[in-house]
Structure formats: C-alpha cells, structure tokens
Amino acid sequence: MQATFQNSTSAGVLTRNHWTNRWAFILVTAGSAVGLGNIWRFPYMTGTQGGSAFVLVYLVCLLAVGLSLLIAEILLGRRGRADGVSSFANVAQASKAHPFWGKIGWIGVISVFCILSFYTVVGGWIMEYMVRAGIGFQGLTPDQASTGFESLLASPGTLITWHTVFVAMTGGVVMLGVTSGIERANRFMMPALLFILIGLLIYSIFSADMPSAWKFMFHFSPEKIDRSVILSALGQAFFTLGLGNGTMIVYGSYLKSETDIARSALYVVVLDTLIAIMASLVIFAIVFAQNLPPGAGPGLLLGTLPLAFASMPAGHFIGFAFFVLVVFAAWTSAISICETLSAVLIERFKLARKKAVALVSVSAWIVGIGACLSFNNWSELKILDLGIFDLLDSLSSKVLMPLSGLMIAIFCGWIVKRELLQDELKLSRTVYRVWEVAIKWIAPLAIIAIFINIFTIKT
Ligand code: PHE
C-alpha cells in the first residue's frame, strides 16, 4: 500500500458505497452471519454435545468472545475504509504499527476462499433437497433417507450441477453491487427467512413435540459440560459470526460513520442467536414428534429431517418451506463471502466489479468441483489425510479462522492506538473497559485454547 491512510480514506469514501442506513447494515450483517452454521451446524452440535449444556456454554462464548471480536472487525473496516486486507494496512499505519500488522488480512483471504469453495457445494445439496422436498418425501423409509443423501454424494454430475447453480446465484447478486445487489437481496431474503421460521415455529408448537425440544435445549444440565463441549461451543461461536475472514471488515467498511458499532453488533449477535435457537427448536420438535434420534450429527438435516417430513401432517408443504429457508440462509452468507474476496480484487488490484466477481466465482467453482469429486471419483485423493472437501473445511474453520481471529484480537487489544479505538466506538468508559478486557485477554486466551484442543484431541 503506497497510499497514505488519509489518501486512501478519502479516496475510499468518495468511491465507496454505503449501506442505506443502520438497519440495512444490521440486516446484511445478520444475513452473512445466519447461514448453514445456524440451521445445520448448531442444531446437530446441540444434538450431539449434550443439548442444553452446549447451548449454555455457546451463549457464554458468543457474548464473551464472539461479540467483542465482531465489534473489533466492524471497527477495523470502518476505520480502514477498505477491503479486508487494506483496512489492516490503513489502521496499522494510523497507529504507527510495524508493517507486519498490515498484512494479517491475507490469512482471512485464504480462509474465506476455502469457505466459498465448499460452502457453494453444501448450498448445492440444500438446493437439491429443496427440489426433493417440493416433489415430496412421502413414503420415505429410514433406509431410503440415509441412502438418499449417500446417493447424492455418489453422483458427481448432480453435485457439480447444483454447485454451478449456487455459484452463479451468488456471483450474480454480488455483481449487481453493494446496495443494488447485496443490500437488495438481503432486504428480501432476511424478512422472508424470519417469516418462514416464525411460521414453522408456530406449526411446531401446535403440531410437533415442542415441550421435549424445549427441555432438550434449555433444561439446565451442568454435569454434561466438559472440555469438548466448551471447545466445540467456542468454535461454533466463531463460525456462526464468520469471524476471522474479513467479511465483517468489508461489511463494516460500507458503514456510515455515525452508526453505533457496538449496538449494531449486539443486535446482529441477538438475531443470529435467536434464529439458531428457533431453527433448532423447530428441528427437534419435529424430530422428537416422530420419535427420531436427535444425535445424528451432520446428517440431522438431510438424513433425519426428511424422514420426519415424510410422516407428519402437511409434511410436504412444511418440508419445502423449511428448505427454502435454508437456501435463503446459505445464499445470503455465500454472498458476503464472495463480496469479501471480490472487494480485495476491486480495491487492491483495481479490477472492475464484474471482472472481480467473475474471477472469484470461476476460481471457487473450479476448486469446488474438486470438493464435489472428493465424495466420489476422487475419493482416493487425500492431502494431509483429508479429501478436498474436508481439507477446505478443516483448514478454514480449524486453522485459518482462529489464527486470524487471534491476530485481530492482539492487533486491536495491544497494537492499535487506544484513542483511535475510542474515537470509533464512542462507548461509555465502563462499557469500553469491558470490551477492552474481552479483546485483550478473554478472546486471545480462548482462541489459544481452541488451538490446543485441535492439536491435542483427534476427532
Ligand atoms: N456465518 C456463516 C454461517 O453461519 C458462514 C460464514 C463464514 C459467513 C465465513 C461469512 C464468513 O453459515
């Protein structure tokens, strides 16, 4: 970065788009946060990690670590007024920090590229299930339900077709721009998502087993809290807010300077959590009503749930609505991931938006094809003992995201000038102190704990 902080800021402000208002920002940021992490990962983890014990620890992690890092990322974006790499360089320069700190954004770039390449593959699975639900799961037997998913994974043609459709849907919106593409898509999809979810919740209260679902998620059972529960909860808090990927930095960089960062971040965390909890209640109420097990793991959404839709009243309609909801959630997240990468090409390499998005989409599409093939034709191909899909997932969520989060916490907690942080956050003394303790101590220590867990426990 040759440009000085001042220059790049003013140039950035002149050419940068802005979200229309604070609510638009909250909506798009929640759109990024609410995704497969909420509707697929959170429920299955709750199902396998002791139900309420996991929920409780997750909420603590989200407030103690997730929220403080989310505030830090939005702040870096708004102060740096640039993409997820240049924002660090700009803030580092303004704080007269070592140039090393200006480069840490690259970790997020690699991470978010890995995520885009496999997220669009999973988005494709969900599209296939939306169509299957539309046709109807009636008459599905338990055997067919589990082989149904296995046979999807075994057919490269279907996987690649849906992956291609999902990449095109994502790139198509991002090409339209920040306000006329991303904001507009979220303005439609997020309210629609909430509407469908509330509808499903009402349905489950009256027609499924909500008391059992409630008890499973909220009946306090501290004896189930162990090391593995704590660390999975922390990892989930990271994934669900998309921390350490530069996404919140880029979205924060389009935020107007008068908007209150901490309060907006809090709303996003509350929305994200409410949606994860509501989705889990719906899923468990339906699963329990059909006497199915909650602990199916990653197969809960695609292996267990269709079975419930097959045998419940109005299952056809409910199943379809449910998968439309998941498609919306995954789509708005994929859009934010694609924008994060495109912004780097647009701002650092001065590419036109359409070209940048096309380059990002085609690259992620190619790597994603490798991920599709890792379930079938290339299943023998292993790198570090992992197939391509698992490698992309593990590399991003177990190594790059926490590493980048750790760097961000150290950068904001210890390196960036305090006046700059205070000026951007405009918090009362006490609230600022609480955030400072969280970003200086709690977040770094918790992330180091995740790392120790990854390298000591083989899952
Ligand atoms: N938070 C999203 C989810 O829960 C995923 C995501 C990851 C979004 C990284 C942005 C960046 O599915």
Coordinates of C-alpha atoms and ligand atoms in Angstrom, one line a residue:
M1 CA 0.0 0.0 0.0
Q2 CA 1.7 3.1 -1.2
A3 CA -1.2 5.4 -0.5
T4 CA -1.2 7.1 2.9
F5 CA -4.0 6.4 5.3
Q6 CA -5.6 9.8 4.7
N7 CA -5.5 9.5 0.9
S8 CA -6.9 6.0 0.8
T9 CA -9.5 7.0 3.3
S10 CA -10.8 10.0 1.3
A11 CA -10.4 8.2 -2.0
G12 CA -12.3 5.3 -0.4
V13 CA -15.1 7.4 0.9
L14 CA -15.5 9.1 -2.5
T15 CA -15.8 5.8 -4.4
R16 CA -17.2 3.6 -1.7
N17 CA -20.8 2.5 -1.5
H18 CA -22.6 2.7 1.8
W19 CA -25.5 0.8 3.3
T20 CA -28.6 2.9 3.2
N21 CA -29.0 3.0 7.0
R22 CA -28.2 1.3 10.2
W23 CA -31.0 -1.3 9.8
A24 CA -29.8 -2.2 6.4
F25 CA -26.4 -2.8 7.9
I26 CA -27.8 -5.0 10.7
L27 CA -29.8 -6.9 8.1
V28 CA -26.9 -7.6 5.7
T29 CA -24.6 -8.5 8.6
A30 CA -27.2 -10.8 10.1
G31 CA -27.6 -12.2 6.6
S32 CA -23.9 -13.0 6.5
A33 CA -23.9 -14.5 10.0
V34 CA -27.1 -16.5 9.7
G35 CA -26.3 -19.4 7.5
L36 CA -25.7 -23.1 7.4
G37 CA -23.9 -22.5 10.7
N38 CA -27.2 -21.7 12.4
I39 CA -29.5 -24.1 10.7
W40 CA -27.3 -27.1 10.1
R41 CA -24.3 -27.0 12.3
F42 CA -25.8 -25.5 15.5
P43 CA -28.7 -28.0 15.8
Y44 CA -26.6 -31.0 15.1
M45 CA -23.9 -29.9 17.5
T46 CA -26.6 -29.3 20.1
G47 CA -27.9 -32.8 19.4
T48 CA -24.5 -34.5 19.8
Q49 CA -23.0 -32.3 22.5
G50 CA -25.4 -32.8 25.4
G51 CA -28.3 -30.4 24.4
S52 CA -28.7 -27.7 26.9
A53 CA -25.1 -27.9 28.2
F54 CA -23.8 -27.0 24.8
V55 CA -26.4 -24.2 24.3
L56 CA -25.4 -22.5 27.6
V57 CA -21.7 -22.6 27.0
Y58 CA -22.2 -21.4 23.4
L59 CA -24.2 -18.4 24.7
V60 CA -21.4 -17.5 27.1
C61 CA -18.7 -17.9 24.3
L62 CA -20.8 -15.8 21.9
L63 CA -21.1 -12.9 24.4
A64 CA -17.5 -13.1 25.8
V65 CA -15.5 -13.8 22.7
G66 CA -17.8 -13.5 19.6
L67 CA -19.3 -10.1 20.3
S68 CA -16.0 -8.5 21.2
L69 CA -14.3 -9.8 18.0
L70 CA -17.3 -8.8 15.9
I71 CA -17.1 -5.3 17.2
A72 CA -13.3 -5.3 16.5
E73 CA -13.8 -6.4 12.9
I74 CA -16.5 -3.9 12.1
L75 CA -14.4 -1.2 13.7
L76 CA -11.3 -2.1 11.7
G77 CA -13.4 -2.0 8.5
R78 CA -15.0 1.3 9.2
R79 CA -11.7 2.9 10.3
G80 CA -9.7 1.4 7.5
R81 CA -12.4 2.1 4.9
A82 CA -11.2 -0.6 2.6
D83 CA -11.2 -4.3 1.8
G84 CA -10.3 -7.0 4.4
V85 CA -6.5 -6.6 3.7
S86 CA -6.1 -2.9 3.1
S87 CA -8.1 -2.0 6.2
F88 CA -5.4 -3.6 8.3
A89 CA -2.7 -1.7 6.5
N90 CA -4.6 1.6 6.9
V91 CA -5.2 1.2 10.6
A92 CA -1.7 -0.2 11.2
Q93 CA -0.3 2.9 9.5
A94 CA -2.5 5.2 11.5
S95 CA -1.3 3.6 14.7
K96 CA 2.4 3.7 13.5
A97 CA 2.5 -0.1 13.9
H98 CA 5.0 -2.5 12.3
P99 CA 4.1 -3.1 8.7
F100 CA 3.7 -6.8 9.6
W101 CA 0.2 -5.9 11.1
G102 CA -0.8 -4.5 7.7
K103 CA -0.5 -8.0 6.2
I104 CA -2.5 -10.1 8.6
G105 CA -5.7 -9.7 6.4
W106 CA -4.3 -12.2 3.9
I107 CA -5.0 -15.1 6.4
G108 CA -8.7 -14.2 6.2
V109 CA -8.5 -14.0 2.4
I110 CA -7.2 -17.6 2.1
S111 CA -9.7 -18.8 4.7
V112 CA -12.7 -17.2 3.0
F113 CA -11.7 -18.6 -0.4
C114 CA -11.6 -22.1 1.1
I115 CA -15.0 -21.5 2.7
L116 CA -16.6 -20.2 -0.6
S117 CA -15.3 -23.2 -2.5
F118 CA -17.0 -25.7 -0.2
Y119 CA -20.0 -23.6 1.0
T120 CA -21.3 -23.4 -2.5
V121 CA -21.1 -27.2 -2.7
V122 CA -23.2 -27.5 0.5
G123 CA -25.5 -24.8 -0.8
G124 CA -26.0 -27.1 -3.8
W125 CA -27.0 -30.0 -1.6
I126 CA -29.6 -27.8 0.0
M127 CA -31.0 -26.8 -3.4
E128 CA -31.3 -30.5 -4.4
Y129 CA -33.2 -31.1 -1.1
M130 CA -35.4 -28.2 -1.7
V131 CA -36.4 -29.7 -5.0
R132 CA -36.8 -33.2 -3.4
A133 CA -39.0 -31.6 -0.7
G134 CA -41.0 -29.9 -3.4
I135 CA -41.7 -33.3 -5.0
G136 CA -42.4 -34.7 -1.6
F137 CA -40.8 -37.1 0.8
Q138 CA -43.9 -39.2 1.2
G139 CA -43.3 -42.9 1.7
L140 CA -39.6 -42.4 2.5
T141 CA -38.2 -45.2 4.7
P142 CA -35.3 -44.8 7.2
D143 CA -33.1 -46.7 4.8
Q144 CA -34.0 -44.6 1.8
A145 CA -33.5 -41.4 3.8
S146 CA -29.9 -42.2 4.6
T147 CA -29.1 -43.7 1.2
G148 CA -30.8 -40.7 -0.4
F149 CA -28.0 -38.5 0.8
E150 CA -25.3 -41.0 0.1
S151 CA -26.5 -41.4 -3.5
L152 CA -26.4 -37.6 -3.9
L153 CA -22.8 -37.6 -2.8
A154 CA -22.0 -40.5 -5.1
S155 CA -23.3 -38.6 -8.2
P156 CA -20.7 -36.1 -9.4
G157 CA -23.0 -34.8 -12.2
T158 CA -25.8 -33.8 -9.8
L159 CA -23.3 -32.3 -7.3
I160 CA -21.5 -30.2 -9.9
T161 CA -24.7 -29.0 -11.5
W162 CA -26.1 -27.7 -8.2
H163 CA -22.7 -26.3 -7.2
T164 CA -22.6 -24.4 -10.5
V165 CA -26.1 -23.1 -10.0
F166 CA -25.3 -21.9 -6.5
V167 CA -22.1 -20.2 -7.5
A168 CA -24.0 -18.4 -10.3
M169 CA -26.7 -17.3 -7.9
T170 CA -24.1 -15.9 -5.5
G171 CA -21.9 -14.2 -8.1
G172 CA -24.9 -12.8 -9.9
V173 CA -26.1 -10.9 -6.8
V174 CA -22.6 -9.6 -5.9
M175 CA -22.0 -8.4 -9.5
L176 CA -25.0 -6.0 -9.1
G177 CA -23.1 -4.1 -6.4
V178 CA -23.3 -3.3 -2.7
T179 CA -26.6 -1.5 -2.5
S180 CA -28.4 -2.7 -5.6
G181 CA -27.2 -6.3 -5.3
I182 CA -26.3 -7.3 -1.8
E183 CA -28.5 -5.0 0.2
R184 CA -31.5 -5.5 -2.0
A185 CA -31.2 -9.3 -1.9
N186 CA -30.9 -9.3 1.9
R187 CA -33.8 -6.9 2.2
F188 CA -36.0 -9.5 0.6
M189 CA -34.4 -12.7 1.8
M190 CA -33.9 -11.9 5.5
P191 CA -37.5 -10.9 6.3
A192 CA -38.7 -13.9 4.2
L193 CA -36.5 -16.1 6.2
L194 CA -37.8 -14.8 9.5
F195 CA -41.4 -15.1 8.3
I196 CA -40.9 -18.7 7.3
L197 CA -39.1 -19.5 10.5
I198 CA -41.9 -18.0 12.7
G199 CA -44.5 -19.9 10.6
L200 CA -42.6 -23.1 11.2
L201 CA -42.2 -22.4 14.9
I202 CA -46.0 -21.8 15.3
Y203 CA -46.6 -25.1 13.4
S204 CA -44.2 -27.0 15.6
I205 CA -45.8 -25.6 18.8
F206 CA -49.2 -26.9 17.7
S207 CA -48.4 -30.0 15.7
A208 CA -45.0 -31.3 16.9
D209 CA -43.3 -32.1 20.2
M210 CA -42.2 -28.6 21.4
P211 CA -42.1 -29.4 25.2
S212 CA -39.5 -32.1 24.6
A213 CA -37.5 -29.9 22.2
W214 CA -37.6 -27.1 24.8
K215 CA -36.5 -29.4 27.6
F216 CA -33.7 -30.8 25.4
M217 CA -32.3 -27.3 24.7
F218 CA -32.9 -25.5 28.0
H219 CA -33.2 -27.9 30.8
F220 CA -30.0 -27.0 32.7
S221 CA -27.7 -29.9 33.0
P222 CA -24.3 -28.7 34.1
E223 CA -22.9 -32.2 34.6
K224 CA -22.7 -32.5 30.8
I225 CA -20.3 -29.6 30.4
D226 CA -16.9 -30.9 29.6
R227 CA -13.8 -29.8 27.7
S228 CA -15.1 -31.0 24.4
V229 CA -18.4 -29.1 24.9
I230 CA -16.6 -25.9 25.7
L231 CA -14.3 -26.0 22.8
S232 CA -17.0 -27.0 20.2
A233 CA -19.1 -24.2 21.5
L234 CA -16.3 -21.7 21.1
G235 CA -15.6 -23.0 17.5
Q236 CA -19.3 -22.6 16.7
A237 CA -19.4 -19.1 18.0
F238 CA -16.5 -18.3 15.6
F239 CA -18.1 -20.0 12.6
T240 CA -21.6 -18.5 13.1
L241 CA -20.3 -14.9 13.1
G242 CA -17.9 -15.7 10.3
L243 CA -15.1 -14.2 12.4
G244 CA -11.5 -14.1 11.1
N245 CA -12.4 -14.0 7.5
G246 CA -12.5 -10.3 6.7
T247 CA -16.2 -10.4 5.9
M248 CA -17.3 -8.2 8.8
I249 CA -14.4 -5.9 8.0
V250 CA -15.7 -5.4 4.4
Y251 CA -19.3 -5.0 5.5
G252 CA -18.1 -2.6 8.3
S253 CA -16.2 -0.6 5.7
Y254 CA -19.5 0.3 4.0
L255 CA -20.9 1.5 7.3
K256 CA -21.6 5.2 7.7
S257 CA -19.5 6.9 10.4
E258 CA -22.4 8.0 12.6
T259 CA -23.7 4.4 13.2
D260 CA -23.1 3.0 16.6
I261 CA -20.9 -0.1 16.0
A262 CA -21.3 -1.9 19.4
R263 CA -25.0 -1.6 19.5
S264 CA -25.4 -2.8 15.9
A265 CA -23.0 -5.7 16.6
L266 CA -25.1 -6.7 19.6
Y267 CA -28.3 -6.7 17.5
V268 CA -26.6 -8.9 15.0
V269 CA -25.5 -11.4 17.7
V270 CA -29.0 -11.4 19.2
L271 CA -30.6 -12.0 15.8
D272 CA -28.1 -14.7 14.9
T273 CA -28.7 -16.5 18.2
L274 CA -32.5 -16.2 18.1
I275 CA -32.5 -17.7 14.6
A276 CA -30.2 -20.6 15.6
I277 CA -32.3 -21.3 18.6
M278 CA -35.6 -21.0 16.8
A279 CA -34.4 -23.3 13.9
S280 CA -33.1 -25.9 16.4
L281 CA -36.4 -25.8 18.4
V282 CA -38.3 -26.4 15.1
I283 CA -36.0 -29.2 14.1
F284 CA -36.0 -31.0 17.4
A285 CA -39.8 -30.6 17.9
I286 CA -40.3 -32.3 14.5
V287 CA -37.6 -35.0 15.2
F288 CA -39.0 -35.8 18.6
A289 CA -42.6 -35.9 17.5
Q290 CA -41.6 -38.7 15.1
N291 CA -39.5 -40.5 17.7
L292 CA -36.3 -40.0 15.8
P293 CA -32.9 -39.6 17.5
P294 CA -31.5 -36.0 17.9
G295 CA -27.9 -37.1 17.8
A296 CA -27.5 -38.0 14.1
G297 CA -24.6 -35.5 13.7
P298 CA -24.1 -33.7 10.4
G299 CA -26.8 -36.0 8.8
L300 CA -29.5 -34.5 11.1
L301 CA -30.7 -32.1 8.4
L302 CA -30.5 -34.2 5.3
G303 CA -30.8 -37.7 6.7
T304 CA -33.1 -37.5 9.7
L305 CA -35.4 -34.5 9.0
P306 CA -36.7 -35.7 5.6
L307 CA -37.9 -38.8 7.4
A308 CA -39.9 -36.6 9.7
F309 CA -41.4 -34.6 6.8
A310 CA -42.4 -37.9 5.2
S311 CA -44.7 -38.9 8.0
M312 CA -46.0 -35.7 9.6
P313 CA -49.2 -33.8 8.8
A314 CA -48.7 -31.3 6.0
G315 CA -45.1 -32.6 5.7
H316 CA -44.9 -31.8 2.0
F317 CA -45.5 -28.1 2.4
I318 CA -43.6 -27.8 5.7
G319 CA -40.6 -29.6 4.2
F320 CA -40.5 -27.4 1.2
A321 CA -40.8 -24.2 3.3
F322 CA -38.0 -25.4 5.5
F323 CA -35.5 -26.0 2.7
V324 CA -36.4 -22.6 1.1
L325 CA -35.4 -21.1 4.5
V326 CA -32.1 -22.9 4.5
V327 CA -31.4 -21.9 0.9
F328 CA -32.0 -18.2 1.8
A329 CA -29.8 -18.5 4.8
A330 CA -26.9 -20.1 2.9
W331 CA -27.3 -17.7 -0.1
T332 CA -27.0 -14.5 1.9
S333 CA -23.9 -15.9 3.7
A334 CA -22.3 -17.0 0.4
I335 CA -23.0 -13.5 -1.0
S336 CA -21.0 -12.0 1.9
I337 CA -18.2 -14.4 1.4
C338 CA -18.0 -13.7 -2.3
E339 CA -18.1 -9.9 -1.7
T340 CA -15.2 -10.2 0.8
L341 CA -12.9 -11.8 -1.9
S342 CA -14.2 -9.5 -4.7
A343 CA -13.5 -6.4 -2.6
V344 CA -9.8 -7.3 -2.4
L345 CA -9.6 -7.6 -6.2
I346 CA -11.6 -4.4 -6.7
E347 CA -9.7 -2.3 -4.3
R348 CA -6.2 -3.6 -4.2
F349 CA -5.9 -4.8 -7.9
K350 CA -8.3 -2.2 -9.3
L351 CA -10.4 -4.7 -11.2
A352 CA -13.9 -3.7 -12.3
R353 CA -16.6 -5.2 -10.1
K354 CA -17.9 -7.6 -12.8
K355 CA -14.5 -8.9 -13.6
A356 CA -13.5 -9.3 -10.0
V357 CA -16.7 -11.2 -9.2
A358 CA -16.3 -13.4 -12.3
L359 CA -12.7 -14.2 -11.3
V360 CA -13.7 -15.1 -7.7
S361 CA -16.7 -17.2 -8.8
V362 CA -14.8 -19.1 -11.5
S363 CA -11.9 -19.9 -9.1
A364 CA -14.2 -21.0 -6.3
W365 CA -16.2 -23.0 -8.9
I366 CA -13.1 -24.9 -10.1
V367 CA -11.9 -25.7 -6.5
G368 CA -15.5 -26.6 -5.6
I369 CA -15.6 -29.1 -8.4
G370 CA -12.6 -30.8 -6.7
A371 CA -14.7 -30.8 -3.5
C372 CA -17.6 -32.4 -5.3
L373 CA -15.4 -35.1 -6.8
S374 CA -13.8 -35.8 -3.4
F375 CA -17.0 -37.7 -2.5
N376 CA -16.9 -40.0 -5.5
N377 CA -14.4 -40.2 -8.4
W378 CA -11.5 -38.7 -6.4
S379 CA -12.3 -40.2 -3.1
E380 CA -8.9 -41.8 -3.0
L381 CA -7.1 -38.5 -3.3
K382 CA -6.0 -37.4 0.1
I383 CA -4.0 -34.3 1.2
L384 CA -2.8 -34.4 4.8
D385 CA -5.1 -37.5 5.2
L386 CA -8.2 -35.5 4.1
G387 CA -10.3 -35.4 1.0
I388 CA -10.5 -32.0 -0.8
F389 CA -13.9 -31.1 0.8
D390 CA -12.8 -31.9 4.3
L391 CA -9.4 -30.2 3.7
L392 CA -11.1 -26.9 2.8
D393 CA -13.5 -27.1 5.7
S394 CA -10.8 -28.1 8.3
L395 CA -8.2 -25.7 7.0
S396 CA -10.5 -22.7 7.2
S397 CA -12.5 -23.5 10.4
K398 CA -9.8 -25.2 12.5
V399 CA -6.7 -23.3 11.5
L400 CA -7.1 -20.1 9.5
M401 CA -10.2 -18.6 11.2
P402 CA -8.9 -19.0 14.7
L403 CA -5.4 -17.9 13.7
S404 CA -6.8 -14.8 12.0
G405 CA -9.1 -14.1 15.0
L406 CA -6.2 -14.3 17.3
M407 CA -4.2 -11.8 15.3
I408 CA -7.2 -9.4 15.2
A409 CA -7.6 -9.7 18.9
I410 CA -3.9 -9.0 19.5
F411 CA -3.9 -6.2 16.9
C412 CA -6.9 -4.4 18.4
G413 CA -6.2 -5.2 22.0
W414 CA -2.5 -4.4 22.1
I415 CA -1.3 -2.6 18.9
V416 CA -3.9 -0.2 17.6
K417 CA -3.9 3.3 19.4
R418 CA -6.4 3.5 22.1
E419 CA -7.6 6.9 21.0
L420 CA -8.4 5.6 17.6
L421 CA -10.5 2.7 19.1
Q422 CA -12.3 5.0 21.4
D423 CA -13.0 7.5 18.7
E424 CA -14.5 4.9 16.5
L425 CA -16.6 3.1 19.2
K426 CA -17.7 6.1 21.2
L427 CA -18.7 4.0 24.2
S428 CA -19.1 5.0 27.8
R429 CA -16.0 4.4 30.0
T430 CA -17.3 1.3 31.7
V431 CA -18.6 -0.4 28.5
Y432 CA -15.3 0.4 26.8
R433 CA -13.4 -1.2 29.6
V434 CA -15.4 -4.3 29.4
W435 CA -14.8 -4.6 25.7
E436 CA -11.1 -3.9 26.2
V437 CA -10.7 -6.7 28.7
A438 CA -12.5 -9.1 26.4
I439 CA -10.4 -8.2 23.3
K440 CA -7.1 -8.0 25.2
W441 CA -7.4 -11.1 27.4
I442 CA -10.5 -13.2 27.0
A443 CA -10.6 -13.6 23.2
P444 CA -6.9 -14.4 22.8
L445 CA -6.8 -16.9 25.6
A446 CA -10.0 -18.6 24.4
I447 CA -8.6 -18.9 20.9
I448 CA -5.3 -20.3 22.1
A449 CA -7.5 -22.9 24.0
I450 CA -9.2 -23.8 20.7
F451 CA -5.8 -24.4 19.1
I452 CA -4.5 -26.5 21.9
N453 CA -7.7 -28.6 21.6
I454 CA -7.3 -29.1 17.8
F455 CA -3.7 -30.2 18.2
T456 CA -4.3 -32.5 21.2
I457 CA -7.7 -34.1 20.5
K458 CA -8.2 -36.2 17.4
T459 CA -11.9 -36.0 16.4
Ligands
PHE1 N1 -21.6 -17.4 9.4 C1 -22.0 -18.2 8.2 C2 -22.8 -19.4 8.7 O1 -23.2 -19.5 9.8 C3 -20.8 -18.6 7.4 C4 -19.8 -17.6 7.1 C5 -18.5 -17.9 7.2 C6 -20.1 -16.3 6.7 C7 -17.5 -17.0 6.9 C8 -19.1 -15.4 6.4 C9 -17.8 -15.7 6.5 O2 -23.1 -20.2 7.9

